[in-house]
XYZ file of C-alpha atoms in Angstrom:
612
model
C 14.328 -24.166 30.967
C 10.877 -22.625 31.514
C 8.092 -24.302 29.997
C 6.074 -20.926 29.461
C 5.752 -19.217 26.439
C 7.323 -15.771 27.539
C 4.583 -12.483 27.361
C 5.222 -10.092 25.015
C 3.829 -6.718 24.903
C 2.587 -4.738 22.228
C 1.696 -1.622 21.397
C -0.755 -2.561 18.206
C -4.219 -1.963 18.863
C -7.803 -2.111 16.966
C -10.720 -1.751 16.037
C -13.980 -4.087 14.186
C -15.483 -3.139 11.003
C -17.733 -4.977 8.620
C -16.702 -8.408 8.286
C -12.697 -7.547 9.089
C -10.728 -5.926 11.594
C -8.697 -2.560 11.621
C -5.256 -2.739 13.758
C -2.871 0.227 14.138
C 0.682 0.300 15.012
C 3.331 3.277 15.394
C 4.230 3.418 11.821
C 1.235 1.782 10.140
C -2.133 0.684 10.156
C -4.111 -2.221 8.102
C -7.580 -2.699 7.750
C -8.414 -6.779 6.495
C -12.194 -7.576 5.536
C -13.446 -10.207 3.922
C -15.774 -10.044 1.062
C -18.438 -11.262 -0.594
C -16.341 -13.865 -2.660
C -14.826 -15.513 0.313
C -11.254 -13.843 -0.285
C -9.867 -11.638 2.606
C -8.788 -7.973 0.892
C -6.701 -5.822 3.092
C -5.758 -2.170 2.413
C -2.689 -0.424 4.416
C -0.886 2.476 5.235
C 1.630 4.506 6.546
C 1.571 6.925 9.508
C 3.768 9.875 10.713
C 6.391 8.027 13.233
C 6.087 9.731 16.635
C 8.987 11.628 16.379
C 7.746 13.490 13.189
C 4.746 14.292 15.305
C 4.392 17.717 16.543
C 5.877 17.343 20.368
C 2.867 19.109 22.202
C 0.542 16.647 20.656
C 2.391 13.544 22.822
C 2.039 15.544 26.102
C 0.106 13.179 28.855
C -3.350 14.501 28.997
C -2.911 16.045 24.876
C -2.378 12.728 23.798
C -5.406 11.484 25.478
C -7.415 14.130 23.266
C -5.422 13.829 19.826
C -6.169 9.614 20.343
C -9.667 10.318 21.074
C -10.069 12.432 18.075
C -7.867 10.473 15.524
C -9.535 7.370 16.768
C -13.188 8.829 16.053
C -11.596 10.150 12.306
C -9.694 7.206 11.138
C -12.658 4.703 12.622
C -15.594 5.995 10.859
C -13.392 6.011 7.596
C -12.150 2.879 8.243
C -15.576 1.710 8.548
C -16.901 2.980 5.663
C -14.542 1.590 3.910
C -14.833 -1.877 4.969
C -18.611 -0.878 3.761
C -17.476 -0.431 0.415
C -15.743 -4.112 0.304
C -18.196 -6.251 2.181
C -21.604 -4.271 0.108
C -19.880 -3.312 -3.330
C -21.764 -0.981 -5.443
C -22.212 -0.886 -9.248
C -21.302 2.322 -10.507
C -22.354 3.338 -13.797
C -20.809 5.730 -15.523
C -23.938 6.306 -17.800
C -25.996 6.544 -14.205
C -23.491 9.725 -12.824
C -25.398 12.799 -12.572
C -23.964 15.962 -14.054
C -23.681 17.380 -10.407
C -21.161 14.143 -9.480
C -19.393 15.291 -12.669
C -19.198 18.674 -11.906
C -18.095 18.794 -8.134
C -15.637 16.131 -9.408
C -14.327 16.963 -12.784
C -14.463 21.427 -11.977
C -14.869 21.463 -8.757
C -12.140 18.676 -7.926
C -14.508 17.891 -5.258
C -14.488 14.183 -3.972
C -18.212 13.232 -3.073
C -17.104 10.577 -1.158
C -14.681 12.499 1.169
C -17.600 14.856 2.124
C -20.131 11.952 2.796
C -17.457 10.580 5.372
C -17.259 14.207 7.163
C -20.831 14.422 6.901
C -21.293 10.946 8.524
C -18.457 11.682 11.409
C -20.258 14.904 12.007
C -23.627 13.210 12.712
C -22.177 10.488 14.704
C -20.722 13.234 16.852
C -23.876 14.698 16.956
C -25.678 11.676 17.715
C -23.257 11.052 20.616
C -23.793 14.270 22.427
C -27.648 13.966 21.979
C -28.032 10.356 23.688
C -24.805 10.459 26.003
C -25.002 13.753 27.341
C -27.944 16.206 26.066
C -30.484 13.242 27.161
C -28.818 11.992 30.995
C -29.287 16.159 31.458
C -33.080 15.971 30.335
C -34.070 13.406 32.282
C -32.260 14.023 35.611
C -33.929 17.582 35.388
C -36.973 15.779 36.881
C -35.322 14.828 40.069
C -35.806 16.851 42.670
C -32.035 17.988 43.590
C -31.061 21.491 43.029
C -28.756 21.068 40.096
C -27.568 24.551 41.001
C -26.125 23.826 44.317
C -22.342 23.612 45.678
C -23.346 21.284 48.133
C -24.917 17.263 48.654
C -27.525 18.099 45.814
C -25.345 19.277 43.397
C -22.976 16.274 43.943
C -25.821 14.107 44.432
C -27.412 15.369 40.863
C -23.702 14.318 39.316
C -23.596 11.516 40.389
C -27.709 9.890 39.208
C -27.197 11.859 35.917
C -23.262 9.601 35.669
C -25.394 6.315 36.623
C -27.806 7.869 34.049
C -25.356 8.014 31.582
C -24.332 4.794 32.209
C -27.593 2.807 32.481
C -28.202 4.526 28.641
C -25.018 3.827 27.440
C -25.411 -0.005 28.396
C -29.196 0.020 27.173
C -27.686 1.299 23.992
C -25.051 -0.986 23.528
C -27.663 -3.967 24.218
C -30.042 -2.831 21.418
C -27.392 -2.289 18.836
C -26.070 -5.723 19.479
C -29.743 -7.134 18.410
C -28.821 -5.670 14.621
C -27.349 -8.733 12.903
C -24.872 -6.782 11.125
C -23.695 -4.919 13.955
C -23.650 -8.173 15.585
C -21.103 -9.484 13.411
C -18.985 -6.313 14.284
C -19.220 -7.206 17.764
C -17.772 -10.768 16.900
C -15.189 -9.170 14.939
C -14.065 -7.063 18.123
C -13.585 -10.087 19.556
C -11.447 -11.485 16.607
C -9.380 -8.296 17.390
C -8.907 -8.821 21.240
C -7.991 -12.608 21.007
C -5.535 -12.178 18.558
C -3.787 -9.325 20.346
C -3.735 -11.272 23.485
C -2.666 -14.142 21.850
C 0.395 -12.503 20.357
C 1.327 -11.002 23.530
C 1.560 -14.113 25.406
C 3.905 -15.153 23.078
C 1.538 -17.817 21.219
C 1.449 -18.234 17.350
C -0.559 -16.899 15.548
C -2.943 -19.202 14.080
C -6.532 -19.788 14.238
C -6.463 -22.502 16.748
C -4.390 -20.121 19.164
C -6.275 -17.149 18.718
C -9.402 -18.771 19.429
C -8.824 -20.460 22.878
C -7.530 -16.649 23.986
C -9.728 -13.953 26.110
C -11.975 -11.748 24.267
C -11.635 -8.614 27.148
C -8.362 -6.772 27.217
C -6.891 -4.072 29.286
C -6.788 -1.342 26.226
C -10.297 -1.758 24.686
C -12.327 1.525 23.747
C -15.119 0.279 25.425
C -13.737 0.389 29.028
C -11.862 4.201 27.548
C -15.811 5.179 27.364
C -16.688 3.666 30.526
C -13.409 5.499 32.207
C -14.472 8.763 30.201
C -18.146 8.186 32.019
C -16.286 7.751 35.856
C -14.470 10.367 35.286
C -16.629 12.837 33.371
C -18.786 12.439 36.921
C -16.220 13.666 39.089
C -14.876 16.706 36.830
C -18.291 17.923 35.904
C -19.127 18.141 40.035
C -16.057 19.909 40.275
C -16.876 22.655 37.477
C -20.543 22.498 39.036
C -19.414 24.267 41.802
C -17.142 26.925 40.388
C -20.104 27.552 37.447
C -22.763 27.823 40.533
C -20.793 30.816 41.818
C -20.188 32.862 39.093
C -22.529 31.591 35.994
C -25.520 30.388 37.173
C -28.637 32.620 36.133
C -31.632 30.979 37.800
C -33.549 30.723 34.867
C -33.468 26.980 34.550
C -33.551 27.252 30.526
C -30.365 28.925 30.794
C -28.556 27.394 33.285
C -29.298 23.618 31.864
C -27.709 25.335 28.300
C -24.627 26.287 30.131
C -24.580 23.010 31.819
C -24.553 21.554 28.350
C -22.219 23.586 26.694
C -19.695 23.638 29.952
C -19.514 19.199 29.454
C -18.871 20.062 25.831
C -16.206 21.972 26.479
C -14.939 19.729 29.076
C -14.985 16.363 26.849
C -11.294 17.227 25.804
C -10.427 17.406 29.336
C -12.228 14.100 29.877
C -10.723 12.505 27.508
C -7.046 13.397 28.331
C -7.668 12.218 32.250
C -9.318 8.826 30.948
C -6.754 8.016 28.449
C -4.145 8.370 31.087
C -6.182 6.314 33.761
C -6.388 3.256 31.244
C -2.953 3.829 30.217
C -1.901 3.116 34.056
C -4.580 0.232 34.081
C -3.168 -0.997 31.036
C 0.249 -1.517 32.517
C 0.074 -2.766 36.009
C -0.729 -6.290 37.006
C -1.513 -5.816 40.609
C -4.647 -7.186 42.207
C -5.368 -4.066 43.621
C -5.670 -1.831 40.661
C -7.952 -4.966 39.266
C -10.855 -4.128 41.116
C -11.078 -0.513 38.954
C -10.695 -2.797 35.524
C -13.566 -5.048 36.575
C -16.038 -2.772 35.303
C -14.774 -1.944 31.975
C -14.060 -5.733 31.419
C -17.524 -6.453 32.068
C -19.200 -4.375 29.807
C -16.606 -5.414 27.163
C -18.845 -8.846 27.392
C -21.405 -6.647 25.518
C -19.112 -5.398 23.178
C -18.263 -8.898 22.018
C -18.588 -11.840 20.761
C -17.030 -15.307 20.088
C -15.801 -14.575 16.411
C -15.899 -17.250 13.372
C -12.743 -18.393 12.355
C -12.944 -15.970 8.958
C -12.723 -13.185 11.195
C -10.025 -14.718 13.531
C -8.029 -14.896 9.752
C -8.871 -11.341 9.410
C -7.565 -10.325 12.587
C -4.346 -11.957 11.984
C -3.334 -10.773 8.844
C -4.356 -7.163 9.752
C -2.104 -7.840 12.805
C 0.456 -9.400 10.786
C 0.873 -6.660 8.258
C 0.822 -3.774 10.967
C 3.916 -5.977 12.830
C 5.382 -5.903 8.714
C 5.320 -2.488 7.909
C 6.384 -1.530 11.635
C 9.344 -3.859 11.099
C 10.298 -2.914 7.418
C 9.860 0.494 5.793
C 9.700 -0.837 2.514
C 6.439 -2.827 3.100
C 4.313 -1.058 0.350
C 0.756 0.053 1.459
C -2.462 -1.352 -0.174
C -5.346 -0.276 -1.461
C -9.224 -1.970 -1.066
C -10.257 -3.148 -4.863
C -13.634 -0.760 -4.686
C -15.350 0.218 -8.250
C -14.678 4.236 -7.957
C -13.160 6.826 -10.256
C -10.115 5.863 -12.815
C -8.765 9.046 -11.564
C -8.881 8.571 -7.955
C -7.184 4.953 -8.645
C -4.708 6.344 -10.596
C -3.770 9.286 -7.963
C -3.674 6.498 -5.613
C -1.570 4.392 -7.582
C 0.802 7.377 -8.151
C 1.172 8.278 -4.444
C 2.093 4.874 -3.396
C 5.147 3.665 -6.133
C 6.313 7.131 -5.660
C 6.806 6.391 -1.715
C 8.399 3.429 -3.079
C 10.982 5.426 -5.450
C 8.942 3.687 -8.311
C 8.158 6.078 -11.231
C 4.865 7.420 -11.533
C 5.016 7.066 -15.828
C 4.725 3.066 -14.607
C 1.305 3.805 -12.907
C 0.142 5.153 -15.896
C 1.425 2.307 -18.643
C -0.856 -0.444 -15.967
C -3.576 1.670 -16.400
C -3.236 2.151 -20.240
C -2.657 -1.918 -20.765
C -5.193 -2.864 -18.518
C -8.128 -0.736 -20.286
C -6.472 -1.153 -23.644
C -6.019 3.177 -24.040
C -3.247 5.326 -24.630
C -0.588 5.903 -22.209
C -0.700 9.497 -23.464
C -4.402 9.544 -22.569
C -4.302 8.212 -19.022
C -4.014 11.419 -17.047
C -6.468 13.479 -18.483
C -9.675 10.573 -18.890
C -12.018 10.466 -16.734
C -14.260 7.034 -15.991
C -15.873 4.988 -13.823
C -14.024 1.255 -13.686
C -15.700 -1.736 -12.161
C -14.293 -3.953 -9.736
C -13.113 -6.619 -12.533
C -10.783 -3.470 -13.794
C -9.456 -2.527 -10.254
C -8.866 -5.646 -9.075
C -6.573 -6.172 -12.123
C -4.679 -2.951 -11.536
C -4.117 -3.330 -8.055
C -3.099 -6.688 -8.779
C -0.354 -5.729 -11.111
C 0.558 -2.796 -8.754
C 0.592 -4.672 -5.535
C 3.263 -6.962 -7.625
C 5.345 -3.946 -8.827
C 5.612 -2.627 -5.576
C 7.441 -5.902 -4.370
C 10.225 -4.802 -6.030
C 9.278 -7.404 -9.153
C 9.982 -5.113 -12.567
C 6.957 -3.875 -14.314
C 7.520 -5.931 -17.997
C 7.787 -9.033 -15.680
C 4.692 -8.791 -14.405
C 2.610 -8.075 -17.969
C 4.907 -10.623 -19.326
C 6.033 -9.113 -22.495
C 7.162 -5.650 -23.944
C 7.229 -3.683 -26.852
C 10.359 -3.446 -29.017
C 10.338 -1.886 -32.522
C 6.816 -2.610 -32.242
C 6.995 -6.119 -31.938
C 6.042 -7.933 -29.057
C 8.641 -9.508 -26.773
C 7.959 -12.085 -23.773
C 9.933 -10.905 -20.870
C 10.240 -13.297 -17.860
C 13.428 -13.460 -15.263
C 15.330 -15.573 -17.830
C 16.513 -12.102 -19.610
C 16.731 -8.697 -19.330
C 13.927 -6.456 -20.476
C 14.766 -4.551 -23.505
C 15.970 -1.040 -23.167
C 14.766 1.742 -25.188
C 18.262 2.688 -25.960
C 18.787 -1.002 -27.493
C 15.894 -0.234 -29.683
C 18.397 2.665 -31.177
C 20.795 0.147 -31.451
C 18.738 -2.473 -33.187
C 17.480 0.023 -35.632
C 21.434 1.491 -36.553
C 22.511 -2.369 -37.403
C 19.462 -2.537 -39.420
C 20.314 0.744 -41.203
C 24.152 -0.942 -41.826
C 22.411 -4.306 -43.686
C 21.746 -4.539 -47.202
C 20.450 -7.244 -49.415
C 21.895 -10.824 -48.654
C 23.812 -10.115 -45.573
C 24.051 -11.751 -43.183
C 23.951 -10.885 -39.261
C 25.122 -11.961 -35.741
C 23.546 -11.264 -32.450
C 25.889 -11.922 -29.952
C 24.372 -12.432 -26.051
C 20.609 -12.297 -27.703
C 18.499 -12.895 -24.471
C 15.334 -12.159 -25.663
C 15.984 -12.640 -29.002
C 14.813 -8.682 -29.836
C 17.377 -7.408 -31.730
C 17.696 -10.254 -33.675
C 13.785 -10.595 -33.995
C 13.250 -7.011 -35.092
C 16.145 -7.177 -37.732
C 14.101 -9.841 -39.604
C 11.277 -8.423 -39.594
C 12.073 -4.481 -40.734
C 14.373 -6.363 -43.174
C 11.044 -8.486 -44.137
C 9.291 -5.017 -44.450
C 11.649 -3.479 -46.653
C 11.765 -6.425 -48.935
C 15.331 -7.459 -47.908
C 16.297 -10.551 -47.305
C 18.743 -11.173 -44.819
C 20.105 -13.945 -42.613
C 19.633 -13.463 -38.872
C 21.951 -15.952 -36.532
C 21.972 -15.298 -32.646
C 23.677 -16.838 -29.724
C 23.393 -16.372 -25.618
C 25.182 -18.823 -23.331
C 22.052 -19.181 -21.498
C 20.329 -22.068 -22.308
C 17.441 -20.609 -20.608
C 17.657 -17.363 -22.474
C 17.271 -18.605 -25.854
C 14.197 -21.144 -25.227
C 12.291 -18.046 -24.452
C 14.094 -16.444 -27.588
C 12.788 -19.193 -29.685
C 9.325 -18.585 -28.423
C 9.727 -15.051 -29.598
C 10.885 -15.798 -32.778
C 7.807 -18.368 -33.327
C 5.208 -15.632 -31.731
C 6.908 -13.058 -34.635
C 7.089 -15.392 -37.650
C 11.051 -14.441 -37.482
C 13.211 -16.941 -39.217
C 15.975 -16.888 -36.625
C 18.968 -19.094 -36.363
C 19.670 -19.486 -32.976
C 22.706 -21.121 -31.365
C 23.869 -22.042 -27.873
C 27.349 -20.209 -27.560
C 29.856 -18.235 -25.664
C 30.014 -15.505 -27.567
C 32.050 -16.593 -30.854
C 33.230 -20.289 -29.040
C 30.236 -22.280 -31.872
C 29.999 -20.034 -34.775
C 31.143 -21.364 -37.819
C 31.177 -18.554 -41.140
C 31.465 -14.767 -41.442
C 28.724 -11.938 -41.118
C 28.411 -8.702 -42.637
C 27.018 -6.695 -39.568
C 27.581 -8.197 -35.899
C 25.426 -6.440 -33.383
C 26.020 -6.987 -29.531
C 24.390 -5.843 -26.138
C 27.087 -7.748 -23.796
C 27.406 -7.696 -20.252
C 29.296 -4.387 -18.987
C 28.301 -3.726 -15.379
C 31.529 -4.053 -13.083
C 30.854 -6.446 -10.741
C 31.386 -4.399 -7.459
C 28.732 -2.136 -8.679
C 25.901 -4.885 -9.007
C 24.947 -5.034 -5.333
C 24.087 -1.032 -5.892
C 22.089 -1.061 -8.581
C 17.898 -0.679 -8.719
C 16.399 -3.570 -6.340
C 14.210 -4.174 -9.563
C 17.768 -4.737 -11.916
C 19.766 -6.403 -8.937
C 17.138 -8.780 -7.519
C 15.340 -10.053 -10.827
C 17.117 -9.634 -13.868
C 20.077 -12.293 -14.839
C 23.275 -11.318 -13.251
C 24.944 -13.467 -16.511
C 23.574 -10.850 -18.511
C 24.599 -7.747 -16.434
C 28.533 -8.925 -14.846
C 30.596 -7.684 -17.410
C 34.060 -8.723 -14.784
C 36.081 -6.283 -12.503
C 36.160 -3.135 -15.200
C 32.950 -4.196 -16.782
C 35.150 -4.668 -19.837
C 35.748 -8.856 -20.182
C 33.363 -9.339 -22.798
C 34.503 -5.886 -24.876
C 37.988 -7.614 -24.574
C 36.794 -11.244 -26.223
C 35.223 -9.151 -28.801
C 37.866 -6.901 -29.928
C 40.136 -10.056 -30.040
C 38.051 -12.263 -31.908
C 35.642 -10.305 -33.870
C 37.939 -9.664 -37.029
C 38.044 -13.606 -37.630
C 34.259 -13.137 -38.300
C 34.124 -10.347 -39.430
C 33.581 -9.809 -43.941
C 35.621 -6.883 -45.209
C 33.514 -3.759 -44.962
C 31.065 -5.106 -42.450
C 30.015 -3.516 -39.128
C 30.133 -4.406 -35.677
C 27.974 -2.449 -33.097
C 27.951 -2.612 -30.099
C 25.668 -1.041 -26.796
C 28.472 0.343 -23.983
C 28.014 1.489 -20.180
C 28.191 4.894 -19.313
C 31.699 6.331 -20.062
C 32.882 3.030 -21.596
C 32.904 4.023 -25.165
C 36.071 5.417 -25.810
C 38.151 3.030 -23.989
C 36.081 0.013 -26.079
C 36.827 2.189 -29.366
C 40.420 1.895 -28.271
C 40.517 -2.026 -28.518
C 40.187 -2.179 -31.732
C 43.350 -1.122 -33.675
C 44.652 -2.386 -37.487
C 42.639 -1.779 -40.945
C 39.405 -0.462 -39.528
C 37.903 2.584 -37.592
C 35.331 3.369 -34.900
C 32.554 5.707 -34.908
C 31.260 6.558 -30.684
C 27.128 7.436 -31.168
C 25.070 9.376 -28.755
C 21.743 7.751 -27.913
C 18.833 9.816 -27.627
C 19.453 11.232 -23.993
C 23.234 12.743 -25.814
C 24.962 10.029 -23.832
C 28.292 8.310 -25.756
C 26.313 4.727 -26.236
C 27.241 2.811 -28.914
C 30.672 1.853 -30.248
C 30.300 1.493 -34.298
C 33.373 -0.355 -35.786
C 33.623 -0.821 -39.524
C 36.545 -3.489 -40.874
């Protein structure tokens, strides 16, 4: 047995932002910062596999490019973003200017989205200024003739590459003197010990990560200082093909084409370097080290020894990239950022539908979180603070676990009453609503009423209390088998003022008496279909109150056969059926009585009405 942990390798890489690290898989990437309150926020997503990708755009040399560019893109926003978490921002919407309002509400213009291509833009622009506009300026002082094929064109190359270089080291030394950019730095090193420690097979945890290297083979810094060796030799070579044919001898001119030629060569660059440090990336030998070196060594500028927050960061970026690679149903996240309701909601929308979750459920978190109309939700505009979006992406973040909606707010409405939902019962059905109000219709003064398999105690609840309305007085007895069912029925029926009997019972096995109307929502799933039904129905409701047997007709059976004895002449029992179960329940009952089969509001045969 070896005692080694055995390397892995990985193809998850990153990137530092403020106070967090970025990492990106194949099929994902997660950005974790931490902010201001101490609590590490992360905010994911999903990206087109590499087979959905257009084929050209994964040639060697193109992919070089498309990484370079994507990479520069997603960064910056990723960046900005992190911005947004670690220095959150007030926004008022009494302070919005009617231009904001405008461009967003006609215009359907996001200002944001525009200030992040503005910023990549200048960054771009910044780049070619200091990196290659300025090496050109100052090199036209030597005295080479930039113009020749020969030594001094070669010669000019190669000082304006070292140049290049000497700049792009001076720059990297003053940033690192900002303290906030500073921190960044330490984050990138967060990011490169945690990769490292992953691949050589380590756990991650805090104490791992941190005794691991900060310099790795696939860092953007030593991609830069490839695309500066290699940017040398290809702009000689296009030196001497533009001195032949190009070349004007007016020195204004020629240094313009010079400049616009290495602009138009960057892609080329980039495809050439991206290879190189793909080869570098993968071979261990000793010979190929000696090119690495230099790239490793300036990746001591690029960072730092990281505090453990940002190690923590690091991992559970990592961690949730390795997660959503792993398992496509991994929802994404969102940053909690004060911002427009509508942008939130759009959001909100886009990610439960990846998740086949209806969008109408976006909208009801939005409308009980701000206390609004559902109906309302997609057409207001506001600003919400970050008390307000951290509450809706809580609830969200829950419902896209699978966990059902009522669950998570912890009650529902029925009839207009309030109901406590938990994982004890099922969540009441609008089509039980229907039901609750037809056995209501069927009472009159003095009756009284069964529940049979209560759960929640909702039927039985809103019974009482119409009847209460209406000035009828009525009995109410219910019954579930669960024990744990009708404690939280109890608390329903003490949170409603209902005056509820209930009693612990397999369906008739404890009730003593008769009732004028019985009303019944029974189990009548057959059991082979349970393990297909919603992940939200099959993983968190009560199977005890879904497994109605083989046919999904036991408990119809019990009914049928024991009903009658409880049964007063002329009284009703109802009773809620599957899909296509109606007739053959109506078909139970035989003797002195007769069924009535009613539609529920979507024209589906729902509910069995039998009248002794």
């Amino acid at each position: 047995m070896k005692s080694n942990k055995k390397k892995k390798t990985t193809y998850i890489g990153g990137q530092a932002v403020m106070e967090g690290v970025m990492m990106r898989g194949k099929l994902a990437m997660a950005t974790a910062v931490r902010d201001p309150e101490g609590a590490i926020q992360v905010e994911s997503e999903r990206l087109t596999p590499p087979e959905q990708q257009n084929p050209f755009f994964r040639l060697p040399f193109v992919r070089g490019v498309v990484s370079f560019v994507r990479s520069l893109i997603d960064g910056n926003r990723v960046l900005l973003r992190s911005a947004d978490v670690v220095m959150p921002e007030e926004v008022d919407e009494k302070t919005r200017t009617k231009a904001d309002k405008w461009l967003a509400e006609e215009r359907k213009i996001d200002k944001q989205g525009i200030f992040n291509g503005i910023a990549t833009v200048l960054g771009v622009v910044l780049a070619l200024a200091i990196f290659i506009a300025l090496p050109q300026f100052l090199t036209s002082f030597l005295p080479f003739d930039k113009t020749s094929a020969g030594l001094d064109g070669l010669w000019f190359n190669l000082l304006e590459g070292g140049i290049r270089l000497l700049i792009f080291t001076a720059y990297i030394l003053l940033i690192s003197l900002i303290p906030s950019l500073k921190r960044v730095f330490m984050c990138h090193g967060a990011e490169h010990k945690t990769i490292t420690c992953f691949e050589q097979g380590k756990e991650l945890t805090v104490e791992n990560v941190r005794g691991c290297s900060r310099v790795h083979d696939r860092c953007g810094t030593t991609f830069l200082f490839l695309v500066m060796i290699v940017s040398i030799l290809v702009f000689s070579l296009v030196n001497i093909v533009v001195v032949q044919f190009l070349y004007t001898g007016d020195d204004r001119l020629d240094n313009l084409i010079r400049f616009l030629f290495k602009i138009l060569l960057l892609p080329v660059v980039a495809g050439v370097s991206y290879e190189i440090l793909r080869l570098l990336a993968k071979t261990k030998s000793k010979f190929f080290y000696i090119f690495k070196i230099p790239g490793l060594l300036l990746q001591r500028l690029t960072t730092r020894e990281p505090e453990d927050g940002m190690i923590e960061c690091a991992i559970t970026a990592f961690k949730t990239v390795l997660a959503m690679d792993n398992d496509p149903t991994v929802p994404e996240r969102v940053f909690p950022v004060a911002g427009k309701m509508s942008a939130l909601l759009k959001s909100t929308k886009r990610r439960f539908a990846s998740a086949n979750i209806e969008e109408d459920e976006a909208e009801w978190i939005f409308a009980l979180v701000l206390d609004i109309p559902k109906s309302t939700v997609a057409t207001e505009e506001r600003i919400l603070q970050l008390p307000k979006v951290k509450e809706i992406l809580k609830i969200a973040d829950e419902r896209l676990t699978g966990r059902p909606l009522w669950y998570i707010i912890g009650d529902t409405d029925f009839c207009g009453y309030k109901i406590k939902v938990d994982e004890r019962v099922l969540i009441p059905r609008p089509e039980t609503e229907e039901m609750a109000i037809m056995a209501f219709n069927a009472t009159e003064e003095g009756n009284h009423v069964l529940d049979l398999c209560t759960g929640s105690g909702a039927i039985a609840i809103a019974m009482y209390k119409e009847a209460e309305k209406a000035n009828r007085k009525i009995k109410v007895t219910a019954t579930d088998i669960s024990e744990a069912a009708l404690e939280l029925a109890k608390e329903n029926a003490e949170a409603n003022r209902a005056d509820v009997l209930f009693v612990q019972s397999d369906l008739f096995s404890r009730i003593r008496g008769k009732f004028d109307v019985i009303v019944t929502n029974p189990p009548y799933i057959p059991s082979s279909e349970i393990p297909t039904l919603q992940r939200e129905v099959r993983d968190h409701e009560p199977i005890l109150a879904l497994d109605g047997g083989a046919d999904g007709m036991d408990y119809y059976r019990r009914i049928a056969a024991e009903s009658p004895k409880y049964l007063n002449h002329g009284g009703s029992l109802i009773m809620e059926v599957g899909d296509g179960e109606a007739a053959e329940v109506a078909k139970m009952f035989k003797g002195d009585c007769y069924s009535i089969i009613v539609q529920d509001f979507n024209g589906k045969d729902r509910y069995v009405k039998i009248v002794m």
